[in-house]
Amino acid sequence: MNSASSQSTLTALVIDDEPQIRRLLRVTLEASGYRVFDAATGQDGVVQAAQRRPDIVLLDLGLPDLDGV
């Protein structure tokens, strides 16, 4: 990948407490060219969203530690 295309890579943050769903979304998004980060808890997701500033967030609405709504 050249530097011009790496600068335009979109980032996604997947926040879900189920590892299988995070894995599925990671594989799917990476196949579509996204750089993917994930979090297993709502609190970790909030921290990662603030630090990484992703282009898109896929958020589980039923997290045990934080209401996804």
Short mmCIF file of N, CA and C in Angstrom, two decimals:
data_model
loop_
_atom_site.label_atom_id
_atom_site.label_comp_id
_atom_site.label_asym_id
_atom_site.label_seq_id
_atom_site.Cartn_x
_atom_site.Cartn_y
_atom_site.Cartn_z
N MET A 1 0.84 -1.17 0.00
CA MET A 1 0.00 0.00 0.00
C MET A 1 0.90 1.23 0.00
N ASN A 2 0.64 2.18 -0.87
CA ASN A 2 1.47 3.37 -0.89
C ASN A 2 1.00 4.38 0.14
N SER A 3 1.80 5.41 0.40
CA SER A 3 1.49 6.35 1.47
C SER A 3 0.22 7.14 1.20
N ALA A 4 -0.09 7.42 -0.05
CA ALA A 4 -1.31 8.17 -0.36
C ALA A 4 -2.55 7.37 0.00
N SER A 5 -2.55 6.07 -0.29
CA SER A 5 -3.73 5.27 0.02
C SER A 5 -3.81 4.96 1.51
N SER A 6 -2.69 4.84 2.21
CA SER A 6 -2.74 4.57 3.64
C SER A 6 -3.26 5.78 4.41
N GLN A 7 -3.04 6.98 3.90
CA GLN A 7 -3.54 8.18 4.56
C GLN A 7 -5.05 8.29 4.42
N SER A 8 -5.63 7.69 3.39
CA SER A 8 -7.06 7.80 3.17
C SER A 8 -7.82 6.59 3.69
N THR A 9 -7.16 5.67 4.39
CA THR A 9 -7.83 4.49 4.94
C THR A 9 -8.81 4.92 6.02
N LEU A 10 -10.03 4.44 5.89
CA LEU A 10 -11.05 4.74 6.88
C LEU A 10 -10.89 3.82 8.08
N THR A 11 -11.22 4.31 9.26
CA THR A 11 -11.12 3.51 10.46
C THR A 11 -12.51 3.23 11.02
N ALA A 12 -12.65 2.06 11.59
CA ALA A 12 -13.92 1.65 12.20
C ALA A 12 -13.64 1.17 13.62
N LEU A 13 -14.57 1.48 14.52
CA LEU A 13 -14.50 0.99 15.89
C LEU A 13 -15.72 0.12 16.13
N VAL A 14 -15.49 -1.14 16.50
CA VAL A 14 -16.56 -2.08 16.79
C VAL A 14 -16.63 -2.24 18.31
N ILE A 15 -17.77 -1.92 18.89
CA ILE A 15 -17.96 -2.05 20.33
C ILE A 15 -19.05 -3.09 20.55
N ASP A 16 -18.64 -4.26 21.03
CA ASP A 16 -19.58 -5.35 21.25
C ASP A 16 -19.00 -6.29 22.29
N ASP A 17 -19.84 -6.83 23.17
CA ASP A 17 -19.35 -7.71 24.22
C ASP A 17 -19.21 -9.16 23.77
N GLU A 18 -19.65 -9.48 22.57
CA GLU A 18 -19.54 -10.85 22.07
C GLU A 18 -18.37 -10.98 21.09
N PRO A 19 -17.37 -11.82 21.45
CA PRO A 19 -16.17 -11.96 20.61
C PRO A 19 -16.47 -12.41 19.17
N GLN A 20 -17.47 -13.28 19.00
CA GLN A 20 -17.79 -13.77 17.66
C GLN A 20 -18.28 -12.64 16.76
N ILE A 21 -19.06 -11.75 17.31
CA ILE A 21 -19.57 -10.62 16.51
C ILE A 21 -18.43 -9.66 16.18
N ARG A 22 -17.56 -9.38 17.16
CA ARG A 22 -16.41 -8.51 16.89
C ARG A 22 -15.54 -9.11 15.80
N ARG A 23 -15.31 -10.42 15.87
CA ARG A 23 -14.47 -11.10 14.87
C ARG A 23 -15.11 -11.03 13.48
N LEU A 24 -16.41 -11.30 13.39
CA LEU A 24 -17.12 -11.24 12.11
C LEU A 24 -17.05 -9.84 11.50
N LEU A 25 -17.31 -8.83 12.32
CA LEU A 25 -17.28 -7.46 11.81
C LEU A 25 -15.87 -7.03 11.41
N ARG A 26 -14.87 -7.48 12.19
CA ARG A 26 -13.48 -7.15 11.84
C ARG A 26 -13.12 -7.71 10.47
N VAL A 27 -13.40 -9.00 10.26
CA VAL A 27 -13.07 -9.65 8.99
C VAL A 27 -13.80 -8.97 7.83
N THR A 28 -15.07 -8.69 8.03
CA THR A 28 -15.87 -8.06 6.97
C THR A 28 -15.38 -6.65 6.65
N LEU A 29 -15.15 -5.87 7.68
CA LEU A 29 -14.70 -4.48 7.45
C LEU A 29 -13.29 -4.43 6.88
N GLU A 30 -12.39 -5.27 7.37
CA GLU A 30 -11.03 -5.28 6.82
C GLU A 30 -11.04 -5.70 5.36
N ALA A 31 -11.91 -6.62 4.99
CA ALA A 31 -12.02 -7.03 3.59
C ALA A 31 -12.51 -5.87 2.72
N SER A 32 -13.20 -4.92 3.34
CA SER A 32 -13.69 -3.74 2.61
C SER A 32 -12.71 -2.57 2.69
N GLY A 33 -11.55 -2.80 3.29
CA GLY A 33 -10.51 -1.78 3.30
C GLY A 33 -10.44 -0.92 4.55
N TYR A 34 -11.24 -1.22 5.56
CA TYR A 34 -11.20 -0.44 6.80
C TYR A 34 -10.08 -0.91 7.70
N ARG A 35 -9.54 0.00 8.48
CA ARG A 35 -8.66 -0.34 9.58
C ARG A 35 -9.59 -0.45 10.80
N VAL A 36 -9.55 -1.59 11.49
CA VAL A 36 -10.55 -1.87 12.52
C VAL A 36 -9.92 -1.94 13.90
N PHE A 37 -10.58 -1.30 14.85
CA PHE A 37 -10.27 -1.40 16.26
C PHE A 37 -11.51 -1.95 16.93
N ASP A 38 -11.34 -2.63 18.06
CA ASP A 38 -12.53 -3.13 18.73
C ASP A 38 -12.42 -2.97 20.23
N ALA A 39 -13.58 -3.01 20.87
CA ALA A 39 -13.68 -2.90 22.32
C ALA A 39 -14.75 -3.86 22.79
N ALA A 40 -14.49 -4.52 23.93
CA ALA A 40 -15.42 -5.50 24.48
C ALA A 40 -16.38 -4.90 25.49
N THR A 41 -16.10 -3.67 25.94
CA THR A 41 -16.98 -3.01 26.91
C THR A 41 -17.31 -1.60 26.43
N GLY A 42 -18.39 -1.08 26.95
CA GLY A 42 -18.77 0.28 26.60
C GLY A 42 -17.75 1.30 27.07
N GLN A 43 -17.23 1.11 28.27
CA GLN A 43 -16.24 2.05 28.80
C GLN A 43 -14.97 2.06 27.95
N ASP A 44 -14.49 0.88 27.55
CA ASP A 44 -13.31 0.81 26.68
C ASP A 44 -13.63 1.44 25.33
N GLY A 45 -14.83 1.24 24.84
CA GLY A 45 -15.24 1.84 23.58
C GLY A 45 -15.23 3.35 23.61
N VAL A 46 -15.69 3.93 24.73
CA VAL A 46 -15.68 5.39 24.88
C VAL A 46 -14.25 5.92 24.85
N VAL A 47 -13.36 5.23 25.55
CA VAL A 47 -11.95 5.64 25.58
C VAL A 47 -11.34 5.54 24.18
N GLN A 48 -11.57 4.42 23.51
CA GLN A 48 -11.00 4.24 22.17
C GLN A 48 -11.58 5.24 21.17
N ALA A 49 -12.86 5.53 21.29
CA ALA A 49 -13.47 6.51 20.38
C ALA A 49 -12.82 7.88 20.56
N ALA A 50 -12.55 8.24 21.80
CA ALA A 50 -11.91 9.54 22.07
C ALA A 50 -10.47 9.56 21.57
N GLN A 51 -9.75 8.46 21.75
CA GLN A 51 -8.33 8.42 21.36
C GLN A 51 -8.13 8.24 19.87
N ARG A 52 -8.91 7.37 19.25
CA ARG A 52 -8.68 7.00 17.85
C ARG A 52 -9.49 7.80 16.85
N ARG A 53 -10.57 8.41 17.30
CA ARG A 53 -11.44 9.22 16.44
C ARG A 53 -11.80 8.48 15.15
N PRO A 54 -12.50 7.35 15.26
CA PRO A 54 -12.82 6.54 14.07
C PRO A 54 -13.79 7.25 13.15
N ASP A 55 -13.79 6.83 11.89
CA ASP A 55 -14.73 7.37 10.91
C ASP A 55 -16.13 6.81 11.13
N ILE A 56 -16.21 5.59 11.67
CA ILE A 56 -17.50 4.95 11.91
C ILE A 56 -17.41 4.13 13.19
N VAL A 57 -18.52 4.09 13.93
CA VAL A 57 -18.60 3.26 15.13
C VAL A 57 -19.77 2.30 14.97
N LEU A 58 -19.51 1.01 15.15
CA LEU A 58 -20.57 0.01 15.17
C LEU A 58 -20.75 -0.38 16.63
N LEU A 59 -21.90 -0.03 17.19
CA LEU A 59 -22.12 -0.12 18.63
C LEU A 59 -23.25 -1.06 18.98
N ASP A 60 -22.96 -2.01 19.85
CA ASP A 60 -23.97 -2.91 20.39
C ASP A 60 -24.86 -2.09 21.32
N LEU A 61 -26.18 -2.15 21.12
CA LEU A 61 -27.09 -1.38 21.95
C LEU A 61 -27.34 -2.04 23.31
N GLY A 62 -26.95 -3.30 23.46
CA GLY A 62 -27.21 -4.01 24.71
C GLY A 62 -25.96 -4.39 25.47
N LEU A 63 -25.06 -3.44 25.67
CA LEU A 63 -23.84 -3.72 26.42
C LEU A 63 -24.15 -3.84 27.91
N PRO A 64 -23.48 -4.75 28.62
CA PRO A 64 -23.77 -4.94 30.03
C PRO A 64 -23.34 -3.76 30.91
N ASP A 65 -22.31 -3.03 30.51
CA ASP A 65 -21.81 -1.95 31.38
C ASP A 65 -22.25 -0.55 30.96
N LEU A 66 -22.85 -0.41 29.79
CA LEU A 66 -23.21 0.91 29.30
C LEU A 66 -24.35 0.78 28.30
N ASP A 67 -25.32 1.64 28.41
CA ASP A 67 -26.44 1.61 27.48
C ASP A 67 -25.98 2.15 26.13
N GLY A 68 -26.09 1.34 25.09
CA GLY A 68 -25.65 1.74 23.75
C GLY A 68 -26.47 2.85 23.14
N VAL A 69 -27.67 3.09 23.67
CA VAL A 69 -28.52 4.16 23.14
C VAL A 69 -27.92 5.48 23.51
#
